[in-house]
Tab-separated table of C-alpha atoms in Angstrom:
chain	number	residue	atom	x	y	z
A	1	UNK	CA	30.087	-7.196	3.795
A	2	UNK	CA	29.572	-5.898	0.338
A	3	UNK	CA	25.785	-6.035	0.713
A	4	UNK	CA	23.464	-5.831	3.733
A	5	UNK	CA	20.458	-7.845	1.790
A	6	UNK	CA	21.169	-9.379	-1.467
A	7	UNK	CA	18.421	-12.193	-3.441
A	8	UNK	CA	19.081	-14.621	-6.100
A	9	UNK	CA	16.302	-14.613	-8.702
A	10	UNK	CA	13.439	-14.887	-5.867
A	11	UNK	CA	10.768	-16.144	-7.826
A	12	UNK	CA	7.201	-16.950	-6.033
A	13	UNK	CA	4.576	-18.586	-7.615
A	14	UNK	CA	0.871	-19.327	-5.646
A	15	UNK	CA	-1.618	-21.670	-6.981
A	16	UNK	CA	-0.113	-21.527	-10.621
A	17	UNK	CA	0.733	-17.673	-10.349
A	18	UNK	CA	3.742	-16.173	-10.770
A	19	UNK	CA	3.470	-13.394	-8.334
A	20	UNK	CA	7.202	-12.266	-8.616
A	21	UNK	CA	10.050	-13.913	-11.382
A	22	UNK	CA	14.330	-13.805	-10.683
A	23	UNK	CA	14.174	-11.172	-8.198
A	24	UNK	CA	17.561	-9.836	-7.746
A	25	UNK	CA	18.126	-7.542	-5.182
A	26	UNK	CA	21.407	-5.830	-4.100
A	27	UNK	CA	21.161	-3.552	-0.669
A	28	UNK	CA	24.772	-1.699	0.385
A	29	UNK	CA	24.328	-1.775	4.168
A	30	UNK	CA	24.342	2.058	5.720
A	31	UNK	CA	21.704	3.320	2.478
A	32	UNK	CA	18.589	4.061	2.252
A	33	UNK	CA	16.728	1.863	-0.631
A	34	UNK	CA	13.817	3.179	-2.392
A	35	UNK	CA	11.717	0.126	-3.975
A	36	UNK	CA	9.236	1.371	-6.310
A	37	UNK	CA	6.516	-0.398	-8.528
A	38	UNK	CA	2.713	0.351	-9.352
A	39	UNK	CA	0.442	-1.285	-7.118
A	40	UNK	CA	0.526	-5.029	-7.708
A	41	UNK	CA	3.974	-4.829	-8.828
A	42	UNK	CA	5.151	-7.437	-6.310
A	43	UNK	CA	6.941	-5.188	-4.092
A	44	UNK	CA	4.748	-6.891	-0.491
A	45	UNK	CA	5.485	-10.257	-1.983
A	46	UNK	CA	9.365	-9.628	-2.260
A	47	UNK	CA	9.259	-8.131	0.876
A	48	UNK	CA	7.754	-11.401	2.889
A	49	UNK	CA	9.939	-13.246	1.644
A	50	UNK	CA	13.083	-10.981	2.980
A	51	UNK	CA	11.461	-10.973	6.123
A	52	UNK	CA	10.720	-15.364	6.231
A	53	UNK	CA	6.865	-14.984	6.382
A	54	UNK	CA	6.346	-16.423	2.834
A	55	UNK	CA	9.461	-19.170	1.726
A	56	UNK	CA	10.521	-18.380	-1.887
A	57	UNK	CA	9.322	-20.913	-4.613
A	58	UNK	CA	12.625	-20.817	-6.423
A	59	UNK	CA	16.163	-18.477	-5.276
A	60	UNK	CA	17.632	-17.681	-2.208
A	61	UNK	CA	17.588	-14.610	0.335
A	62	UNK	CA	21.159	-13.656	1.917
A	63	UNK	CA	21.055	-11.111	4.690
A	64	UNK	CA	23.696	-9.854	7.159
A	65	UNK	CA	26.058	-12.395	4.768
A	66	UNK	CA	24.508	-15.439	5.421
A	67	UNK	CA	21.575	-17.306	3.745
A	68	UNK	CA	17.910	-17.358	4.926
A	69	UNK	CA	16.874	-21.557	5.289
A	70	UNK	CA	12.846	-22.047	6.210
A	71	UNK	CA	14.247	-22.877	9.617
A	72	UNK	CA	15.906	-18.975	9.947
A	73	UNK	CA	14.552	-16.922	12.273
A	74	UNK	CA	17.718	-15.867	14.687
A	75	UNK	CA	18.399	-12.756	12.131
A	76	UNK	CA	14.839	-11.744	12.326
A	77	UNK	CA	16.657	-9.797	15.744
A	78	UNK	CA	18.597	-7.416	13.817
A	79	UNK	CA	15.857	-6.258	11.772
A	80	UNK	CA	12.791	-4.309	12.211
A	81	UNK	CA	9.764	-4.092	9.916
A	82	UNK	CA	6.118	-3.365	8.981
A	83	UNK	CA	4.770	-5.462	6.209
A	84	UNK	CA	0.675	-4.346	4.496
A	85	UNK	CA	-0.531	-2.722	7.609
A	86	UNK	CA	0.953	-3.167	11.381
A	87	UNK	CA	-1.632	-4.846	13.833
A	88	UNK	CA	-1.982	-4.814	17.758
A	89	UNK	CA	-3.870	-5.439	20.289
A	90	UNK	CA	-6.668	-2.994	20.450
A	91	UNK	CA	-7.602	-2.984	24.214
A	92	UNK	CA	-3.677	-2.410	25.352
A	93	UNK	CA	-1.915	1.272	25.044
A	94	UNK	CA	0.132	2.114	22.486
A	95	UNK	CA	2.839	2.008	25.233
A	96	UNK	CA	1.716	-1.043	26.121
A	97	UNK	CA	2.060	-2.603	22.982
A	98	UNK	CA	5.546	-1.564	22.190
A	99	UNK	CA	6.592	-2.430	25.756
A	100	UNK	CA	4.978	-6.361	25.038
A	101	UNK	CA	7.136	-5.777	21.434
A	102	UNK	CA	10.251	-5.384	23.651
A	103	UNK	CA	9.838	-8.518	26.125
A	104	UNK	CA	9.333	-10.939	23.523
A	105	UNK	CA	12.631	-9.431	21.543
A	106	UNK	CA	14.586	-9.323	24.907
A	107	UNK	CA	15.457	-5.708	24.770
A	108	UNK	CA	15.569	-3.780	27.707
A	109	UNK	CA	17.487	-0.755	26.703
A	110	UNK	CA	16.176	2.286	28.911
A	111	UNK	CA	14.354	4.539	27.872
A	112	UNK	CA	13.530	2.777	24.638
A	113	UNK	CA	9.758	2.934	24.667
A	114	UNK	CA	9.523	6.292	25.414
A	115	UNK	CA	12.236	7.324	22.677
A	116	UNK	CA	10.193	5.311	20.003
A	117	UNK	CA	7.185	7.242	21.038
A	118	UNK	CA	8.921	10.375	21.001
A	119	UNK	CA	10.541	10.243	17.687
A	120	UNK	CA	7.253	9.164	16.321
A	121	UNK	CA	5.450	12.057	18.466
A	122	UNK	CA	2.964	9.525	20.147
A	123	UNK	CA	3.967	10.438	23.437
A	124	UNK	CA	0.653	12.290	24.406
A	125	UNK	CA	-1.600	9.228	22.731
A	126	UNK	CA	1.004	6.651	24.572
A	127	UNK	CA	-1.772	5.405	27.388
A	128	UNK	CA	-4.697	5.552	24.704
A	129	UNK	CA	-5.798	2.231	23.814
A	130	UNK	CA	-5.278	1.421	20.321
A	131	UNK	CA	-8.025	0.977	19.032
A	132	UNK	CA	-9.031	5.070	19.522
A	133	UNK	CA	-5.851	5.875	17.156
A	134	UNK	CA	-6.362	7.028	13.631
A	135	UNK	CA	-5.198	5.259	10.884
A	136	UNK	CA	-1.822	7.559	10.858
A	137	UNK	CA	-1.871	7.204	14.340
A	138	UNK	CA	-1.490	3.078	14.199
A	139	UNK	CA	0.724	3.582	11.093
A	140	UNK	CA	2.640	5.639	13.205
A	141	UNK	CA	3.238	3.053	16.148
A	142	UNK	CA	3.972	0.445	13.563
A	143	UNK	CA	7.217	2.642	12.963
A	144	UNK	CA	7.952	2.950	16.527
A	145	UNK	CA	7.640	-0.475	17.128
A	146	UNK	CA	9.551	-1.384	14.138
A	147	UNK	CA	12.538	0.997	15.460
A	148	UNK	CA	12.211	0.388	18.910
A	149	UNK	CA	15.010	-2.145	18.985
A	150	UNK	CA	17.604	-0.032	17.047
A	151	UNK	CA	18.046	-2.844	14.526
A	152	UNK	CA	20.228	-2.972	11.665
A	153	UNK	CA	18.548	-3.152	8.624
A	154	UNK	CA	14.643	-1.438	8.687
A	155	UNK	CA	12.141	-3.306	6.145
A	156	UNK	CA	9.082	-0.874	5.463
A	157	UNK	CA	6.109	-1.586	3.329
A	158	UNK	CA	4.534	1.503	2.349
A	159	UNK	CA	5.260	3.543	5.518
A	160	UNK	CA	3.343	6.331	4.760
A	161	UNK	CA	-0.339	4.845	4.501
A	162	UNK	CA	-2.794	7.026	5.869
A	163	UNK	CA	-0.417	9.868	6.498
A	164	UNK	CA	-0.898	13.637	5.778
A	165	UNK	CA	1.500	15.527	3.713
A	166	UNK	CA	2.833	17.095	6.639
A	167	UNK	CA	3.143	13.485	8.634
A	168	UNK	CA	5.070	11.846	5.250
A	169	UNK	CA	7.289	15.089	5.304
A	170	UNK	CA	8.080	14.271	9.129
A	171	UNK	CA	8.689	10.964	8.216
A	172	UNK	CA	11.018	11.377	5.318
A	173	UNK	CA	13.431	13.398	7.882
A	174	UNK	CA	12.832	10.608	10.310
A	175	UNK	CA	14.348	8.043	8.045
A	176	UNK	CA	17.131	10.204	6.808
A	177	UNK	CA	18.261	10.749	10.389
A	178	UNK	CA	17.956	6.671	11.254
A	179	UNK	CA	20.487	6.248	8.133
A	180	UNK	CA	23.122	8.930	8.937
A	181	UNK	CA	23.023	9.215	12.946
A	182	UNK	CA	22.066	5.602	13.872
A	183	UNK	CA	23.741	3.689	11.025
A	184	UNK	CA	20.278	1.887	10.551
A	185	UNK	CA	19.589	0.495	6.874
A	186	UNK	CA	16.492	1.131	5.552
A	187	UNK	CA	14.567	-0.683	2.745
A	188	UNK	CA	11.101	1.591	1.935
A	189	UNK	CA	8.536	0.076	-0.519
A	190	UNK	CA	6.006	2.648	-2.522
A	191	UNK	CA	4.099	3.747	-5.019
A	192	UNK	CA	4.823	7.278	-5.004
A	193	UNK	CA	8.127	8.384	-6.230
A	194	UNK	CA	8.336	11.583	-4.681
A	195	UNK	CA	8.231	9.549	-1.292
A	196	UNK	CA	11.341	8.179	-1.441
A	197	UNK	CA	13.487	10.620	-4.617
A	198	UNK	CA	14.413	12.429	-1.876
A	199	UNK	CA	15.784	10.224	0.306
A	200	UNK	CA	17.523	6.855	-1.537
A	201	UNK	CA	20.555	6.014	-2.522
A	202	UNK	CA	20.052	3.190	-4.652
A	203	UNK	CA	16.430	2.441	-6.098
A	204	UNK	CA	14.738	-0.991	-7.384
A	205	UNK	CA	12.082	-0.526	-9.550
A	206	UNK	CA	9.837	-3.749	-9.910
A	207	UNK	CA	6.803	-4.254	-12.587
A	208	UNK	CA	4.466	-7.180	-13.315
A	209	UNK	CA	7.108	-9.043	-10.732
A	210	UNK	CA	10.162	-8.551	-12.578
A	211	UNK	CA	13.065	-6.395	-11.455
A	212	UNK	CA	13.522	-3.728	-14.082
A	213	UNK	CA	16.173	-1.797	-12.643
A	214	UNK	CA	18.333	-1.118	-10.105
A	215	UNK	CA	20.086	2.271	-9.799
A	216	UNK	CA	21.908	5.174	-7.625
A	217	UNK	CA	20.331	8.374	-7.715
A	218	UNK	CA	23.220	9.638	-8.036
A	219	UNK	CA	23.376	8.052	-11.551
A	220	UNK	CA	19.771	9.076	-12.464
A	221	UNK	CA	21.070	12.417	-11.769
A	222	UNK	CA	23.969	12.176	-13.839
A	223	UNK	CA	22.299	10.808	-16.813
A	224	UNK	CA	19.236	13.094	-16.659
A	225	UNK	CA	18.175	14.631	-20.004
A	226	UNK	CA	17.465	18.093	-20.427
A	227	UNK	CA	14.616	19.251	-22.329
A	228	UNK	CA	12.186	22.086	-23.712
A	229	UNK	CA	8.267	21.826	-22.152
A	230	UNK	CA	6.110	23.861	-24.121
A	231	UNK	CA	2.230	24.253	-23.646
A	232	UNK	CA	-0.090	25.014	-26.695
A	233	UNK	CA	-3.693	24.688	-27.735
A	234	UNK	CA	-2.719	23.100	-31.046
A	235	UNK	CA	-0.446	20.305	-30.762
A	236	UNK	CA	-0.591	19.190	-34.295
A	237	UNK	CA	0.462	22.266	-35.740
A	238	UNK	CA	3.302	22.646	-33.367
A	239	UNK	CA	4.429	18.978	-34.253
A	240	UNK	CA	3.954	20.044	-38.181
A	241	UNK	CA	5.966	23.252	-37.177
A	242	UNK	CA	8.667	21.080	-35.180
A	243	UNK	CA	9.073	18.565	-38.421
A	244	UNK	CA	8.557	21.060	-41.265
A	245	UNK	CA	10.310	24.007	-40.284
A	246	UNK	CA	13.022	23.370	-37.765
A	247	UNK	CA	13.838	19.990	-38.904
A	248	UNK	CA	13.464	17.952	-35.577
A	249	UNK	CA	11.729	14.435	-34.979
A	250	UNK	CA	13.202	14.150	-31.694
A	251	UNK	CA	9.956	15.378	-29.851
A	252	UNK	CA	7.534	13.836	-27.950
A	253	UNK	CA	3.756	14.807	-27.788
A	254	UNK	CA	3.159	14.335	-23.861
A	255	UNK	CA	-1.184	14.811	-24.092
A	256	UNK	CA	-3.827	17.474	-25.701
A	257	UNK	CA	-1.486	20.389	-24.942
A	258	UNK	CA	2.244	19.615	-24.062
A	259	UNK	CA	4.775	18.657	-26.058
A	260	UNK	CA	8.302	17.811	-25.019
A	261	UNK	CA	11.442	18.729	-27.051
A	262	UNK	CA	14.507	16.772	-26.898
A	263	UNK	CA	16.991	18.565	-28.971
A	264	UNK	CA	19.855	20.277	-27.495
A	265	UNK	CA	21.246	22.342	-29.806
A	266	UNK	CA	17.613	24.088	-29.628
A	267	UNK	CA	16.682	27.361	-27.354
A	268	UNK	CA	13.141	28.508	-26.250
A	269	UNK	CA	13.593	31.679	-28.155
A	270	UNK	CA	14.204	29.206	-31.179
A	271	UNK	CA	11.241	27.755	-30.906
A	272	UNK	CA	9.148	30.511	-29.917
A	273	UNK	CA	10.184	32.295	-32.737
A	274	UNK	CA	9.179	29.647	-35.518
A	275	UNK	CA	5.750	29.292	-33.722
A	276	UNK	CA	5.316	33.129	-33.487
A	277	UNK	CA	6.067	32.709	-37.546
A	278	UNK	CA	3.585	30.098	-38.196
A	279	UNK	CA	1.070	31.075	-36.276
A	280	UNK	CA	1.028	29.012	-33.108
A	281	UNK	CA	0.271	30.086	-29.560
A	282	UNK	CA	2.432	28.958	-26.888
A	283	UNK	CA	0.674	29.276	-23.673
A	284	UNK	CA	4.083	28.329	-21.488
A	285	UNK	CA	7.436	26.829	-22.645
A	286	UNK	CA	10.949	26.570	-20.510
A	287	UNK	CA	13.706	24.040	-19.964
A	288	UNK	CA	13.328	21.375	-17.494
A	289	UNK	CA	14.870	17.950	-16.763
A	290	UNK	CA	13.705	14.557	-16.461
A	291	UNK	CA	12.844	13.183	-12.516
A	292	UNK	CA	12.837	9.744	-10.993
A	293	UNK	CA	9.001	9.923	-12.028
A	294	UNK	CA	10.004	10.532	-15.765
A	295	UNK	CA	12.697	8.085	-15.535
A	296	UNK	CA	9.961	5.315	-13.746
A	297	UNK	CA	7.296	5.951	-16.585
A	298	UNK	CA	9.693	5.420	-19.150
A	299	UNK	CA	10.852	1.761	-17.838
A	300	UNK	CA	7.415	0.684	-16.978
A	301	UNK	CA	5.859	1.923	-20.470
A	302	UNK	CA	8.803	-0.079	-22.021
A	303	UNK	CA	7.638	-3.344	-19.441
A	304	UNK	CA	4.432	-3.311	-21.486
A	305	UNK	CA	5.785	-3.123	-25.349
C-alpha cells in the first residue's frame, strides 16, 4: 500500500466551530511523520479522529488501505497510541497496568511487559503504584504501553510532555530505532520543531486547522536558502547601508539587532567592509541556512496575511 494512513479533507466542526477544515493527510508506511502546529493548531483533534475517538464531521480516514466507518474498531489492533495525556489506574503498578493493557488486546508475547519497561527504563519503578510516578514517569509508561504490542503504525500526541532534555533525547533514539529495526510507523504530534527535525521523513504542518504543508525533509533540505546573519546595534543604518550603498533590497530586518541578508552573490567580507566604511558596528555576522523552524515561521506568518 502506497500509504499507511491517508485522510480526505477531515473537517470537524463542534457546536458551530470549525476545529479543523479538509485535512489531508498522506503517511508512507515504514516513516517517521513529524506533525507540527502551534498550540491549538488542531493537531489532538486530527489525531482522535485517526484513532475513532471523535467521528469526523465531513471526510474520511483510510488506514492500513481500508476506510475507518463509526462502527471500526478491529484496526484499532495494529496500532498503538497516546492521545493529550495517558491515564491509569493509580492504585495498580506500572507493571500491572501494562500487563491489564495486554489481556484486553490478547497479546501474550513473552517477555513483552518487561521489554516495554525496559526500553522505556521503568524497570526499577515497575511494582510502584502509579500514582507515586512523576509526570515523565507516567508519560513514560504511556509509551510503553503504547508499544507494548509491537503494532504497526504508532500515533503519539506530544510524547515528550513533562520530559527533561535528556529524557526527549532518549526518546528521539527510541523512536528512530522502532522505525528502522521494528518496521513500526510512527506519527509524532508537537510543538517544538527541534523534537521531531531530527527524526521525520515527511512533515505536516497544520495552523488555525488547515493543512499548510506537507513535505520530506529531505526536500526542506534541498531547497534550503543560504544566507548572511549579521548582529549590530544600529539596524537602520545597516538597512540604509544595505539599500544605499550595495544596492540590495533583498534583506530582512529579523528584531532590534539582526538583520538577515539574502543575496548570494554577496560575502561577509563584502559587507563588513561597506559597514566598516560607513561607520557601522557589526557585533557578529556569518553564513547560515534556513531550518525546519525558519521554514515553519515562514508558512505560519503567511497563514495570518
Amino acid at each position: 500500500m502506497p500509504y499507511i494512513l491517508k485522510t480526505n479533507d477531515l473537517t470537524k466542526t463542534i457546536d458551530g466551530k470549525e476545529l479543523v477544515k479538509n485535512v489531508n493527510m498522506h503517511v508512507k508506511e515504514g516513516e517517521i511523520y513529524g506533525f507540527l502546529g502551534p498550540n491549538g493548531a488542531g493537531k489532538t483533534t486530527v489525531m482522535k479522529m485517526i484513532t475513532n475517538l471523535w467521528k469526523p464531521t465531513e471526510g474520511t480516514v483510510e488506514l492500513f488501505g481500508k476506510s475507518i466507518t463509526p462502527a471500526s474498531y478491529e484496526f484499532l489492533r495494529r496500532m498503538g497510541s497516546i492521545i493529550e495525556f495517558p491515564t491509569f489506574y493509580g492504585h495498580l503498578s506500572g507493571k500491572e497496568n501494562l500487563r491489564l493493557h495486554r489481556e484486553y488486546m490478547g497479546y501474550y508475547h513473552p517477555g513483552s511487559v518487561e521489554n516495554a519497561l525496559e526500553m522505556l527504563e521503568l524497570t526499577e519503578a515497575a511494582n510502584m503504584p502509579v500514582k507515586k510516578y512523576s509526570l515523565g514517569m507516567k508519560q513514560r509508561l504511556g509509551i510503553a504501553r503504547a508499544i507494548l504490542c509491537k503494532p504497526e503504525l504508532l500515533v503519539l500526541d506530544e510524547p515528550t510532555n513533562g520530559l527533561d532534555p535528556s529524557g526527549m533525547k532518549k526518546l528521539r533514539d527510541l523512536f528512530k530505532t522502532l522505525c528502522t529495526e521494528y518496521g513500526i510507523t510512527i506519527i509524532i504530534s508537537s510543538h517544538i520543531l527541534s523534537e521531531v527535525e531530527s527524526i521525520a521523513d515527511t512533515i505536516g504542518i497544520i495552523n488555525h486547522g488547515n493543512m499548510m504543508k506537507e513535505i520530506s525533509m529531505k526536500e526542506i533540505s534541498e531547497m534550503n536558502t543560504a544566507y548572511i546573519e549579521l548582529s549590530t546595534p544600529d539596524t537602520k543604518r545597516a538597512a540604509y547601508v544595505l539599500t544605499d550603498n550595495l544596492k540590495l533590497n533583498n534583506f530582512k530586518i529579523i528584531d532590534e539587532y539582526n538583520v538577515r541578508i539574502y543575496d548570494s552573490g554577496l560575502t561577509t567580507n563584502d559587507i563588513s567592509k561597506a559597514f566598516a566604511l560607513n561607520d557601522v558596528e557589526i557585533r557578529a555576522i556569518g553564513k547560515k541556512a534556513e531550518s525546519l523552524e525558519d521554514y515553519f515561521l515562514k508558512l505560519t506568518e503567511e497563514g495570518r496575511k
